[in-house]
């Protein structure tokens, strides 16, 4: 039997070739992550748009980049009832999300709610949430984060949006307090806004993602399992780091745990028991007095921004924690 003889130089060459392949695959995936645009949102029903009556506005920082957003005013005479039912299918799993609330059962509210979408989302994805908070009596601001929807620039992974959001919230018309409702990666935008000393009365986080490298692995395990046939775990982690680096962002800047100290106000966290991007187990320990963690049963990450009947009850409990003087 012939035995192949591999010299130390050949071993080094093979090692470098493997590392080159590893880096090359990670680079390709990183570029895709960084350049991906918003998913197309489901068509918004005409009656929903008519109720919302959103006004498209923009905030520009410097002379080049602008963030565009909906400004939605509360309805002077809302209907007696808000009701919707949504049939959704994600990864062949079907869900029915429904809400029915009566005006007579609600405490009148005032103030502004800032709605923040997640990675590859857009303001259109939050139309039902905007309708819900408008019905409660709030003015609602719904931006497209940088690199998403109609906004300019490249994706900032929740970090560079804060400067725009500060100016945006200054444009609110309501005299009441500012509340933030943030979905997935939008939780990072909320955290960086809080770190900028923005005064906020309450925060709700819907499926706030783990650090971006962990979130990417969770996303692949849930929705793109075929990726694991192409990319190793090491390549996924490296791709996440490379994509963040293109935006001038570190992995640490996408880790919500580093910003816990800024959440000094009543903070409701909603996570699903089957969500690998924002696992309930990851946040279950966040039981400081200001944090209230609730577990949603069998809800896909992509549907966590929808407020159904159970979430409505939790939202009402959360609003009750905010001093009444701040809601007038």
PDB file of C-alpha atoms in Angstrom:
ATOM      1  CA  UNK A   1       0.000   0.000   0.000  1.00  0.00           C
ATOM      2  CA  UNK A   2       1.277   3.402  -0.944  1.00  0.00           C
ATOM      3  CA  UNK A   3       1.260   6.015   1.805  1.00  0.00           C
ATOM      4  CA  UNK A   4       0.987   9.667   0.979  1.00  0.00           C
ATOM      5  CA  UNK A   5       3.697  11.776   2.531  1.00  0.00           C
ATOM      6  CA  UNK A   6       2.545  15.266   3.493  1.00  0.00           C
ATOM      7  CA  UNK A   7       5.285  17.722   4.307  1.00  0.00           C
ATOM      8  CA  UNK A   8       4.847  20.386   6.998  1.00  0.00           C
ATOM      9  CA  UNK A   9       4.554  22.979   4.206  1.00  0.00           C
ATOM     10  CA  UNK A  10       1.758  20.993   2.545  1.00  0.00           C
ATOM     11  CA  UNK A  11      -0.054  20.711   5.888  1.00  0.00           C
ATOM     12  CA  UNK A  12       0.209  24.462   6.311  1.00  0.00           C
ATOM     13  CA  UNK A  13      -1.117  25.000   2.779  1.00  0.00           C
ATOM     14  CA  UNK A  14      -4.123  22.729   3.442  1.00  0.00           C
ATOM     15  CA  UNK A  15      -4.837  24.539   6.711  1.00  0.00           C
ATOM     16  CA  UNK A  16      -4.719  27.925   4.996  1.00  0.00           C
ATOM     17  CA  UNK A  17      -6.958  26.616   2.219  1.00  0.00           C
ATOM     18  CA  UNK A  18      -9.509  25.485   4.806  1.00  0.00           C
ATOM     19  CA  UNK A  19      -9.359  28.795   6.622  1.00  0.00           C
ATOM     20  CA  UNK A  20      -9.745  30.610   3.307  1.00  0.00           C
ATOM     21  CA  UNK A  21     -12.842  28.555   2.489  1.00  0.00           C
ATOM     22  CA  UNK A  22     -14.252  29.219   5.962  1.00  0.00           C
ATOM     23  CA  UNK A  23     -13.657  32.962   5.682  1.00  0.00           C
ATOM     24  CA  UNK A  24     -14.976  33.032   2.106  1.00  0.00           C
ATOM     25  CA  UNK A  25     -18.298  31.405   3.022  1.00  0.00           C
ATOM     26  CA  UNK A  26     -18.683  33.690   6.034  1.00  0.00           C
ATOM     27  CA  UNK A  27     -17.960  36.744   3.879  1.00  0.00           C
ATOM     28  CA  UNK A  28     -20.649  35.773   1.362  1.00  0.00           C
ATOM     29  CA  UNK A  29     -23.251  35.293   4.090  1.00  0.00           C
ATOM     30  CA  UNK A  30     -22.186  38.499   5.860  1.00  0.00           C
ATOM     31  CA  UNK A  31     -22.667  40.490   2.672  1.00  0.00           C
ATOM     32  CA  UNK A  32     -26.123  39.010   2.229  1.00  0.00           C
ATOM     33  CA  UNK A  33     -27.064  39.860   5.812  1.00  0.00           C
ATOM     34  CA  UNK A  34     -25.815  43.424   5.491  1.00  0.00           C
ATOM     35  CA  UNK A  35     -27.454  44.138   2.134  1.00  0.00           C
ATOM     36  CA  UNK A  36     -30.803  42.422   2.680  1.00  0.00           C
ATOM     37  CA  UNK A  37     -33.805  44.713   2.438  1.00  0.00           C
ATOM     38  CA  UNK A  38     -37.158  44.613   4.228  1.00  0.00           C
ATOM     39  CA  UNK A  39     -39.467  41.694   3.632  1.00  0.00           C
ATOM     40  CA  UNK A  40     -42.586  42.607   1.664  1.00  0.00           C
ATOM     41  CA  UNK A  41     -45.340  43.226   4.208  1.00  0.00           C
ATOM     42  CA  UNK A  42     -48.814  41.705   3.828  1.00  0.00           C
ATOM     43  CA  UNK A  43     -51.291  44.015   2.122  1.00  0.00           C
ATOM     44  CA  UNK A  44     -52.949  46.364   4.612  1.00  0.00           C
ATOM     45  CA  UNK A  45     -56.718  46.334   4.355  1.00  0.00           C
ATOM     46  CA  UNK A  46     -58.188  49.637   3.102  1.00  0.00           C
ATOM     47  CA  UNK A  47     -60.352  49.993   6.213  1.00  0.00           C
ATOM     48  CA  UNK A  48     -57.253  49.705   8.422  1.00  0.00           C
ATOM     49  CA  UNK A  49     -55.431  52.407   6.460  1.00  0.00           C
ATOM     50  CA  UNK A  50     -58.534  54.572   6.589  1.00  0.00           C
ATOM     51  CA  UNK A  51     -58.661  54.274  10.374  1.00  0.00           C
ATOM     52  CA  UNK A  52     -54.944  54.889  10.795  1.00  0.00           C
ATOM     53  CA  UNK A  53     -54.784  57.785   8.336  1.00  0.00           C
ATOM     54  CA  UNK A  54     -50.951  57.769   8.583  1.00  0.00           C
ATOM     55  CA  UNK A  55     -49.011  60.857   7.545  1.00  0.00           C
ATOM     56  CA  UNK A  56     -45.615  60.072   6.023  1.00  0.00           C
ATOM     57  CA  UNK A  57     -42.939  62.287   7.603  1.00  0.00           C
ATOM     58  CA  UNK A  58     -39.155  62.281   7.640  1.00  0.00           C
ATOM     59  CA  UNK A  59     -36.279  63.163   9.930  1.00  0.00           C
ATOM     60  CA  UNK A  60     -32.881  63.911   8.395  1.00  0.00           C
ATOM     61  CA  UNK A  61     -29.573  63.954  10.235  1.00  0.00           C
ATOM     62  CA  UNK A  62     -26.864  65.805   8.342  1.00  0.00           C
ATOM     63  CA  UNK A  63     -27.384  66.359   4.642  1.00  0.00           C
ATOM     64  CA  UNK A  64     -27.558  62.779   3.392  1.00  0.00           C
ATOM     65  CA  UNK A  65     -29.593  60.335   5.484  1.00  0.00           C
ATOM     66  CA  UNK A  66     -33.297  60.532   6.274  1.00  0.00           C
ATOM     67  CA  UNK A  67     -35.505  58.273   8.369  1.00  0.00           C
ATOM     68  CA  UNK A  68     -39.130  58.129   7.228  1.00  0.00           C
ATOM     69  CA  UNK A  69     -42.013  57.369   9.521  1.00  0.00           C
ATOM     70  CA  UNK A  70     -45.762  57.343   9.967  1.00  0.00           C
ATOM     71  CA  UNK A  71     -47.290  59.878  12.316  1.00  0.00           C
ATOM     72  CA  UNK A  72     -50.706  58.652  13.419  1.00  0.00           C
ATOM     73  CA  UNK A  73     -53.072  60.696  15.541  1.00  0.00           C
ATOM     74  CA  UNK A  74     -55.646  59.281  17.955  1.00  0.00           C
ATOM     75  CA  UNK A  75     -59.220  59.172  16.701  1.00  0.00           C
ATOM     76  CA  UNK A  76     -61.494  61.815  18.227  1.00  0.00           C
ATOM     77  CA  UNK A  77     -64.514  59.494  18.260  1.00  0.00           C
ATOM     78  CA  UNK A  78     -63.323  55.881  18.023  1.00  0.00           C
ATOM     79  CA  UNK A  79     -65.662  53.013  17.234  1.00  0.00           C
ATOM     80  CA  UNK A  80     -67.333  51.181  20.090  1.00  0.00           C
ATOM     81  CA  UNK A  81     -65.347  48.035  19.341  1.00  0.00           C
ATOM     82  CA  UNK A  82     -62.012  47.026  17.808  1.00  0.00           C
ATOM     83  CA  UNK A  83     -61.994  43.522  16.377  1.00  0.00           C
ATOM     84  CA  UNK A  84     -59.716  41.613  14.054  1.00  0.00           C
ATOM     85  CA  UNK A  85     -58.757  38.046  13.250  1.00  0.00           C
ATOM     86  CA  UNK A  86     -55.562  37.128  11.440  1.00  0.00           C
ATOM     87  CA  UNK A  87     -54.761  33.794   9.807  1.00  0.00           C
ATOM     88  CA  UNK A  88     -51.014  33.309   9.463  1.00  0.00           C
ATOM     89  CA  UNK A  89     -48.767  30.539   8.243  1.00  0.00           C
ATOM     90  CA  UNK A  90     -45.030  30.531   8.965  1.00  0.00           C
ATOM     91  CA  UNK A  91     -42.841  27.539   8.079  1.00  0.00           C
ATOM     92  CA  UNK A  92     -45.961  25.443   7.422  1.00  0.00           C
ATOM     93  CA  UNK A  93     -47.256  26.169  10.955  1.00  0.00           C
ATOM     94  CA  UNK A  94     -50.684  27.806  10.979  1.00  0.00           C
ATOM     95  CA  UNK A  95     -51.843  30.311  13.591  1.00  0.00           C
ATOM     96  CA  UNK A  96     -54.994  32.311  14.216  1.00  0.00           C
ATOM     97  CA  UNK A  97     -54.498  35.551  16.129  1.00  0.00           C
ATOM     98  CA  UNK A  98     -57.591  37.423  17.233  1.00  0.00           C
ATOM     99  CA  UNK A  99     -58.479  40.486  19.289  1.00  0.00           C
ATOM    100  CA  UNK A 100     -61.788  41.971  20.383  1.00  0.00           C
ATOM    101  CA  UNK A 101     -61.968  44.898  22.792  1.00  0.00           C
ATOM    102  CA  UNK A 102     -64.738  47.331  23.693  1.00  0.00           C
ATOM    103  CA  UNK A 103     -64.191  51.024  24.176  1.00  0.00           C
ATOM    104  CA  UNK A 104     -66.383  51.037  27.285  1.00  0.00           C
ATOM    105  CA  UNK A 105     -64.004  48.603  29.020  1.00  0.00           C
ATOM    106  CA  UNK A 106     -60.883  50.703  28.473  1.00  0.00           C
ATOM    107  CA  UNK A 107     -59.324  53.456  30.548  1.00  0.00           C
ATOM    108  CA  UNK A 108     -58.823  56.532  28.319  1.00  0.00           C
ATOM    109  CA  UNK A 109     -55.141  57.064  27.555  1.00  0.00           C
ATOM    110  CA  UNK A 110     -53.003  59.917  26.285  1.00  0.00           C
ATOM    111  CA  UNK A 111     -49.405  60.104  25.168  1.00  0.00           C
ATOM    112  CA  UNK A 112     -47.250  58.790  22.348  1.00  0.00           C
ATOM    113  CA  UNK A 113     -46.251  55.242  21.470  1.00  0.00           C
ATOM    114  CA  UNK A 114     -43.102  54.732  19.401  1.00  0.00           C
ATOM    115  CA  UNK A 115     -43.317  51.421  17.517  1.00  0.00           C
ATOM    116  CA  UNK A 116     -40.021  49.861  16.401  1.00  0.00           C
ATOM    117  CA  UNK A 117     -39.811  46.920  13.991  1.00  0.00           C
ATOM    118  CA  UNK A 118     -37.143  44.215  13.781  1.00  0.00           C
ATOM    119  CA  UNK A 119     -34.475  43.198  11.277  1.00  0.00           C
ATOM    120  CA  UNK A 120     -35.856  43.264   7.712  1.00  0.00           C
ATOM    121  CA  UNK A 121     -39.175  44.597   8.994  1.00  0.00           C
ATOM    122  CA  UNK A 122     -40.846  47.890   8.154  1.00  0.00           C
ATOM    123  CA  UNK A 123     -43.547  50.221   9.443  1.00  0.00           C
ATOM    124  CA  UNK A 124     -46.154  48.367   7.362  1.00  0.00           C
ATOM    125  CA  UNK A 125     -45.549  45.199   9.392  1.00  0.00           C
ATOM    126  CA  UNK A 126     -46.714  47.092  12.489  1.00  0.00           C
ATOM    127  CA  UNK A 127     -49.998  48.391  11.082  1.00  0.00           C
ATOM    128  CA  UNK A 128     -52.174  46.264  13.399  1.00  0.00           C
ATOM    129  CA  UNK A 129     -50.135  47.273  16.447  1.00  0.00           C
ATOM    130  CA  UNK A 130     -50.471  50.913  15.413  1.00  0.00           C
ATOM    131  CA  UNK A 131     -54.234  50.432  15.078  1.00  0.00           C
ATOM    132  CA  UNK A 132     -54.377  48.939  18.572  1.00  0.00           C
ATOM    133  CA  UNK A 133     -52.512  51.759  20.316  1.00  0.00           C
ATOM    134  CA  UNK A 134     -54.353  54.401  18.318  1.00  0.00           C
ATOM    135  CA  UNK A 135     -57.596  52.852  19.577  1.00  0.00           C
ATOM    136  CA  UNK A 136     -56.353  53.114  23.169  1.00  0.00           C
ATOM    137  CA  UNK A 137     -55.989  56.873  22.648  1.00  0.00           C
ATOM    138  CA  UNK A 138     -52.298  57.245  21.849  1.00  0.00           C
ATOM    139  CA  UNK A 139     -50.541  59.156  19.131  1.00  0.00           C
ATOM    140  CA  UNK A 140     -48.417  56.563  17.312  1.00  0.00           C
ATOM    141  CA  UNK A 141     -45.046  57.045  15.584  1.00  0.00           C
ATOM    142  CA  UNK A 142     -43.877  54.188  13.348  1.00  0.00           C
ATOM    143  CA  UNK A 143     -40.476  54.627  11.652  1.00  0.00           C
ATOM    144  CA  UNK A 144     -38.655  52.569   9.084  1.00  0.00           C
ATOM    145  CA  UNK A 145     -35.302  52.029  10.789  1.00  0.00           C
ATOM    146  CA  UNK A 146     -32.144  52.827   8.829  1.00  0.00           C
ATOM    147  CA  UNK A 147     -31.663  50.561   5.822  1.00  0.00           C
ATOM    148  CA  UNK A 148     -35.278  49.392   6.016  1.00  0.00           C
ATOM    149  CA  UNK A 149     -38.457  50.266   4.159  1.00  0.00           C
ATOM    150  CA  UNK A 150     -38.448  53.836   2.859  1.00  0.00           C
ATOM    151  CA  UNK A 151     -35.596  55.068   5.062  1.00  0.00           C
ATOM    152  CA  UNK A 152     -32.143  55.846   3.739  1.00  0.00           C
ATOM    153  CA  UNK A 153     -28.784  54.339   4.612  1.00  0.00           C
ATOM    154  CA  UNK A 154     -27.633  50.844   5.420  1.00  0.00           C
ATOM    155  CA  UNK A 155     -28.900  48.608   8.188  1.00  0.00           C
ATOM    156  CA  UNK A 156     -27.545  49.821  11.540  1.00  0.00           C
ATOM    157  CA  UNK A 157     -28.536  46.757  13.597  1.00  0.00           C
ATOM    158  CA  UNK A 158     -30.360  48.959  16.083  1.00  0.00           C
ATOM    159  CA  UNK A 159     -27.312  51.009  17.090  1.00  0.00           C
ATOM    160  CA  UNK A 160     -27.158  54.148  14.915  1.00  0.00           C
ATOM    161  CA  UNK A 161     -30.931  54.690  14.827  1.00  0.00           C
ATOM    162  CA  UNK A 162     -30.990  56.476  18.189  1.00  0.00           C
ATOM    163  CA  UNK A 163     -29.866  59.868  16.828  1.00  0.00           C
ATOM    164  CA  UNK A 164     -32.762  59.832  14.368  1.00  0.00           C
ATOM    165  CA  UNK A 165     -35.265  58.550  16.914  1.00  0.00           C
ATOM    166  CA  UNK A 166     -34.359  61.349  19.327  1.00  0.00           C
ATOM    167  CA  UNK A 167     -35.315  63.937  16.710  1.00  0.00           C
ATOM    168  CA  UNK A 168     -38.364  61.963  15.669  1.00  0.00           C
ATOM    169  CA  UNK A 169     -39.802  61.792  19.187  1.00  0.00           C
ATOM    170  CA  UNK A 170     -39.275  65.548  19.523  1.00  0.00           C
ATOM    171  CA  UNK A 171     -41.870  65.936  16.745  1.00  0.00           C
ATOM    172  CA  UNK A 172     -44.648  64.236  18.683  1.00  0.00           C
ATOM    173  CA  UNK A 173     -47.767  66.305  19.190  1.00  0.00           C
ATOM    174  CA  UNK A 174     -49.163  64.655  22.297  1.00  0.00           C
ATOM    175  CA  UNK A 175     -48.502  66.298  25.660  1.00  0.00           C
ATOM    176  CA  UNK A 176     -48.520  62.922  27.387  1.00  0.00           C
ATOM    177  CA  UNK A 177     -45.633  60.559  28.123  1.00  0.00           C
ATOM    178  CA  UNK A 178     -43.577  58.633  25.601  1.00  0.00           C
ATOM    179  CA  UNK A 179     -43.862  54.841  25.544  1.00  0.00           C
ATOM    180  CA  UNK A 180     -41.797  52.481  23.402  1.00  0.00           C
ATOM    181  CA  UNK A 181     -43.021  49.191  21.938  1.00  0.00           C
ATOM    182  CA  UNK A 182     -40.159  47.386  20.191  1.00  0.00           C
ATOM    183  CA  UNK A 183     -40.079  44.094  18.300  1.00  0.00           C
ATOM    184  CA  UNK A 184     -37.029  41.802  17.943  1.00  0.00           C
ATOM    185  CA  UNK A 185     -34.016  43.906  16.800  1.00  0.00           C
ATOM    186  CA  UNK A 186     -36.075  47.035  17.506  1.00  0.00           C
ATOM    187  CA  UNK A 187     -35.380  46.346  21.181  1.00  0.00           C
ATOM    188  CA  UNK A 188     -31.772  47.379  20.534  1.00  0.00           C
ATOM    189  CA  UNK A 189     -32.919  50.634  18.954  1.00  0.00           C
ATOM    190  CA  UNK A 190     -34.994  51.195  22.087  1.00  0.00           C
ATOM    191  CA  UNK A 191     -32.035  50.395  24.346  1.00  0.00           C
ATOM    192  CA  UNK A 192     -29.700  52.777  22.541  1.00  0.00           C
ATOM    193  CA  UNK A 193     -32.388  55.475  22.643  1.00  0.00           C
ATOM    194  CA  UNK A 194     -32.684  55.000  26.412  1.00  0.00           C
ATOM    195  CA  UNK A 195     -28.896  55.172  26.692  1.00  0.00           C
ATOM    196  CA  UNK A 196     -29.061  58.610  25.048  1.00  0.00           C
ATOM    197  CA  UNK A 197     -31.055  59.803  28.109  1.00  0.00           C
ATOM    198  CA  UNK A 198     -34.368  59.998  26.261  1.00  0.00           C
ATOM    199  CA  UNK A 199     -37.169  60.358  28.807  1.00  0.00           C
ATOM    200  CA  UNK A 200     -39.483  57.350  28.490  1.00  0.00           C
ATOM    201  CA  UNK A 201     -42.325  56.333  30.806  1.00  0.00           C
ATOM    202  CA  UNK A 202     -42.623  52.668  29.828  1.00  0.00           C
ATOM    203  CA  UNK A 203     -41.204  50.063  27.456  1.00  0.00           C
ATOM    204  CA  UNK A 204     -42.655  46.894  25.951  1.00  0.00           C
ATOM    205  CA  UNK A 205     -40.288  44.447  24.236  1.00  0.00           C
ATOM    206  CA  UNK A 206     -41.794  41.833  21.935  1.00  0.00           C
ATOM    207  CA  UNK A 207     -39.432  38.910  21.358  1.00  0.00           C
ATOM    208  CA  UNK A 208     -36.281  41.002  21.931  1.00  0.00           C
ATOM    209  CA  UNK A 209     -33.501  39.178  20.116  1.00  0.00           C
ATOM    210  CA  UNK A 210     -30.373  37.867  21.790  1.00  0.00           C
ATOM    211  CA  UNK A 211     -27.023  39.235  20.629  1.00  0.00           C
ATOM    212  CA  UNK A 212     -26.939  39.188  16.839  1.00  0.00           C
ATOM    213  CA  UNK A 213     -24.625  36.180  16.531  1.00  0.00           C
ATOM    214  CA  UNK A 214     -26.904  34.105  18.763  1.00  0.00           C
ATOM    215  CA  UNK A 215     -30.024  35.421  17.033  1.00  0.00           C
ATOM    216  CA  UNK A 216     -28.649  34.395  13.639  1.00  0.00           C
ATOM    217  CA  UNK A 217     -28.081  30.851  14.854  1.00  0.00           C
ATOM    218  CA  UNK A 218     -31.592  30.769  16.282  1.00  0.00           C
ATOM    219  CA  UNK A 219     -33.057  32.039  13.023  1.00  0.00           C
ATOM    220  CA  UNK A 220     -31.236  29.358  11.018  1.00  0.00           C
ATOM    221  CA  UNK A 221     -32.439  26.624  13.396  1.00  0.00           C
ATOM    222  CA  UNK A 222     -36.039  27.842  13.123  1.00  0.00           C
ATOM    223  CA  UNK A 223     -36.471  29.005   9.552  1.00  0.00           C
ATOM    224  CA  UNK A 224     -33.456  28.184   7.351  1.00  0.00           C
ATOM    225  CA  UNK A 225     -32.275  24.756   8.472  1.00  0.00           C
ATOM    226  CA  UNK A 226     -30.708  24.083   5.091  1.00  0.00           C
ATOM    227  CA  UNK A 227     -28.113  26.727   5.977  1.00  0.00           C
ATOM    228  CA  UNK A 228     -26.572  24.199   8.367  1.00  0.00           C
ATOM    229  CA  UNK A 229     -25.750  22.004   5.386  1.00  0.00           C
ATOM    230  CA  UNK A 230     -23.693  24.855   3.934  1.00  0.00           C
ATOM    231  CA  UNK A 231     -22.466  26.853   6.935  1.00  0.00           C
ATOM    232  CA  UNK A 232     -20.975  25.554  10.161  1.00  0.00           C
ATOM    233  CA  UNK A 233     -21.782  27.128  13.518  1.00  0.00           C
ATOM    234  CA  UNK A 234     -18.384  28.817  13.418  1.00  0.00           C
ATOM    235  CA  UNK A 235     -19.143  30.271   9.986  1.00  0.00           C
ATOM    236  CA  UNK A 236     -22.505  31.604  11.174  1.00  0.00           C
ATOM    237  CA  UNK A 237     -20.864  33.340  14.132  1.00  0.00           C
ATOM    238  CA  UNK A 238     -18.139  34.753  11.897  1.00  0.00           C
ATOM    239  CA  UNK A 239     -20.708  35.921   9.328  1.00  0.00           C
ATOM    240  CA  UNK A 240     -22.638  37.741  12.046  1.00  0.00           C
ATOM    241  CA  UNK A 241     -19.473  39.490  13.244  1.00  0.00           C
ATOM    242  CA  UNK A 242     -18.481  40.456   9.693  1.00  0.00           C
ATOM    243  CA  UNK A 243     -21.939  41.816   8.883  1.00  0.00           C
ATOM    244  CA  UNK A 244     -21.928  43.902  12.055  1.00  0.00           C
ATOM    245  CA  UNK A 245     -18.419  45.150  11.296  1.00  0.00           C
ATOM    246  CA  UNK A 246     -19.625  46.487   7.945  1.00  0.00           C
ATOM    247  CA  UNK A 247     -21.965  48.728   9.935  1.00  0.00           C
ATOM    248  CA  UNK A 248     -19.286  49.650  12.459  1.00  0.00           C
ATOM    249  CA  UNK A 249     -21.055  47.654  15.167  1.00  0.00           C
ATOM    250  CA  UNK A 250     -19.654  45.090  17.600  1.00  0.00           C
ATOM    251  CA  UNK A 251     -21.434  41.977  18.869  1.00  0.00           C
ATOM    252  CA  UNK A 252     -21.431  43.499  22.370  1.00  0.00           C
ATOM    253  CA  UNK A 253     -23.440  46.466  21.095  1.00  0.00           C
ATOM    254  CA  UNK A 254     -26.206  44.060  20.045  1.00  0.00           C
ATOM    255  CA  UNK A 255     -26.394  42.344  23.445  1.00  0.00           C
ATOM    256  CA  UNK A 256     -29.385  43.719  25.319  1.00  0.00           C
ATOM    257  CA  UNK A 257     -27.941  42.586  28.642  1.00  0.00           C
ATOM    258  CA  UNK A 258     -25.367  45.379  28.423  1.00  0.00           C
ATOM    259  CA  UNK A 259     -28.195  47.937  28.509  1.00  0.00           C
ATOM    260  CA  UNK A 260     -30.349  46.550  31.330  1.00  0.00           C
ATOM    261  CA  UNK A 261     -29.400  49.440  33.595  1.00  0.00           C
ATOM    262  CA  UNK A 262     -31.130  51.901  31.251  1.00  0.00           C
ATOM    263  CA  UNK A 263     -34.491  50.152  31.662  1.00  0.00           C
ATOM    264  CA  UNK A 264     -35.505  51.905  34.859  1.00  0.00           C
ATOM    265  CA  UNK A 265     -39.184  52.265  33.868  1.00  0.00           C
ATOM    266  CA  UNK A 266     -41.940  49.594  33.840  1.00  0.00           C
ATOM    267  CA  UNK A 267     -40.790  47.164  31.142  1.00  0.00           C
ATOM    268  CA  UNK A 268     -42.957  44.359  29.791  1.00  0.00           C
ATOM    269  CA  UNK A 269     -41.087  41.563  27.975  1.00  0.00           C
ATOM    270  CA  UNK A 270     -43.056  39.109  25.856  1.00  0.00           C
ATOM    271  CA  UNK A 271     -41.254  35.972  24.664  1.00  0.00           C
ATOM    272  CA  UNK A 272     -42.490  32.690  23.201  1.00  0.00           C
ATOM    273  CA  UNK A 273     -41.767  29.239  24.526  1.00  0.00           C
ATOM    274  CA  UNK A 274     -40.657  28.019  21.071  1.00  0.00           C
ATOM    275  CA  UNK A 275     -38.672  31.075  19.943  1.00  0.00           C
ATOM    276  CA  UNK A 276     -34.965  30.377  19.411  1.00  0.00           C
ATOM    277  CA  UNK A 277     -34.206  33.988  18.430  1.00  0.00           C
ATOM    278  CA  UNK A 278     -35.562  35.405  21.685  1.00  0.00           C
ATOM    279  CA  UNK A 279     -35.864  32.397  24.028  1.00  0.00           C
ATOM    280  CA  UNK A 280     -38.094  32.727  27.061  1.00  0.00           C
ATOM    281  CA  UNK A 281     -35.392  31.016  29.149  1.00  0.00           C
ATOM    282  CA  UNK A 282     -32.956  33.797  28.263  1.00  0.00           C
ATOM    283  CA  UNK A 283     -35.206  36.491  29.773  1.00  0.00           C
ATOM    284  CA  UNK A 284     -36.950  34.518  32.503  1.00  0.00           C
ATOM    285  CA  UNK A 285     -34.305  35.650  34.975  1.00  0.00           C
ATOM    286  CA  UNK A 286     -34.974  39.324  34.295  1.00  0.00           C
ATOM    287  CA  UNK A 287     -37.258  39.632  37.295  1.00  0.00           C
ATOM    288  CA  UNK A 288     -36.048  42.893  38.755  1.00  0.00           C
ATOM    289  CA  UNK A 289     -38.978  45.064  39.935  1.00  0.00           C
ATOM    290  CA  UNK A 290     -39.134  47.024  36.677  1.00  0.00           C
ATOM    291  CA  UNK A 291     -39.142  43.911  34.448  1.00  0.00           C
ATOM    292  CA  UNK A 292     -42.262  41.832  33.875  1.00  0.00           C
ATOM    293  CA  UNK A 293     -41.583  38.779  31.685  1.00  0.00           C
ATOM    294  CA  UNK A 294     -44.525  36.923  30.164  1.00  0.00           C
ATOM    295  CA  UNK A 295     -44.404  33.709  28.171  1.00  0.00           C
ATOM    296  CA  UNK A 296     -46.458  33.474  24.993  1.00  0.00           C
ATOM    297  CA  UNK A 297     -47.465  29.952  23.999  1.00  0.00           C
ATOM    298  CA  UNK A 298     -46.527  28.504  20.620  1.00  0.00           C
ATOM    299  CA  UNK A 299     -45.987  31.752  18.676  1.00  0.00           C
ATOM    300  CA  UNK A 300     -43.461  32.084  15.855  1.00  0.00           C
ATOM    301  CA  UNK A 301     -40.953  34.920  16.195  1.00  0.00           C
ATOM    302  CA  UNK A 302     -42.288  36.569  13.027  1.00  0.00           C
ATOM    303  CA  UNK A 303     -45.749  36.934  14.602  1.00  0.00           C
ATOM    304  CA  UNK A 304     -44.721  38.332  17.987  1.00  0.00           C
ATOM    305  CA  UNK A 305     -45.488  41.931  17.000  1.00  0.00           C
ATOM    306  CA  UNK A 306     -49.219  41.146  16.755  1.00  0.00           C
ATOM    307  CA  UNK A 307     -51.199  41.964  19.894  1.00  0.00           C
ATOM    308  CA  UNK A 308     -53.915  39.354  20.385  1.00  0.00           C
ATOM    309  CA  UNK A 309     -56.328  38.900  23.303  1.00  0.00           C
ATOM    310  CA  UNK A 310     -53.763  37.521  25.767  1.00  0.00           C
ATOM    311  CA  UNK A 311     -51.206  40.244  24.997  1.00  0.00           C
ATOM    312  CA  UNK A 312     -53.930  42.871  25.403  1.00  0.00           C
ATOM    313  CA  UNK A 313     -54.472  41.772  29.003  1.00  0.00           C
ATOM    314  CA  UNK A 314     -50.739  42.031  29.698  1.00  0.00           C
ATOM    315  CA  UNK A 315     -50.555  45.455  28.020  1.00  0.00           C
ATOM    316  CA  UNK A 316     -53.333  46.740  30.253  1.00  0.00           C
ATOM    317  CA  UNK A 317     -51.489  45.473  33.334  1.00  0.00           C
ATOM    318  CA  UNK A 318     -48.297  47.140  32.090  1.00  0.00           C
ATOM    319  CA  UNK A 319     -50.032  50.471  31.499  1.00  0.00           C
ATOM    320  CA  UNK A 320     -51.485  50.289  35.013  1.00  0.00           C
ATOM    321  CA  UNK A 321     -47.910  50.263  36.392  1.00  0.00           C
ATOM    322  CA  UNK A 322     -47.170  53.657  34.864  1.00  0.00           C
ATOM    323  CA  UNK A 323     -48.135  56.422  37.296  1.00  0.00           C
ATOM    324  CA  UNK A 324     -51.499  57.917  36.399  1.00  0.00           C
ATOM    325  CA  UNK A 325     -50.003  61.409  36.427  1.00  0.00           C
ATOM    326  CA  UNK A 326     -47.792  60.358  33.502  1.00  0.00           C
ATOM    327  CA  UNK A 327     -50.773  59.194  31.459  1.00  0.00           C
ATOM    328  CA  UNK A 328     -52.720  62.462  31.606  1.00  0.00           C
TER     329      UNK A 328
END
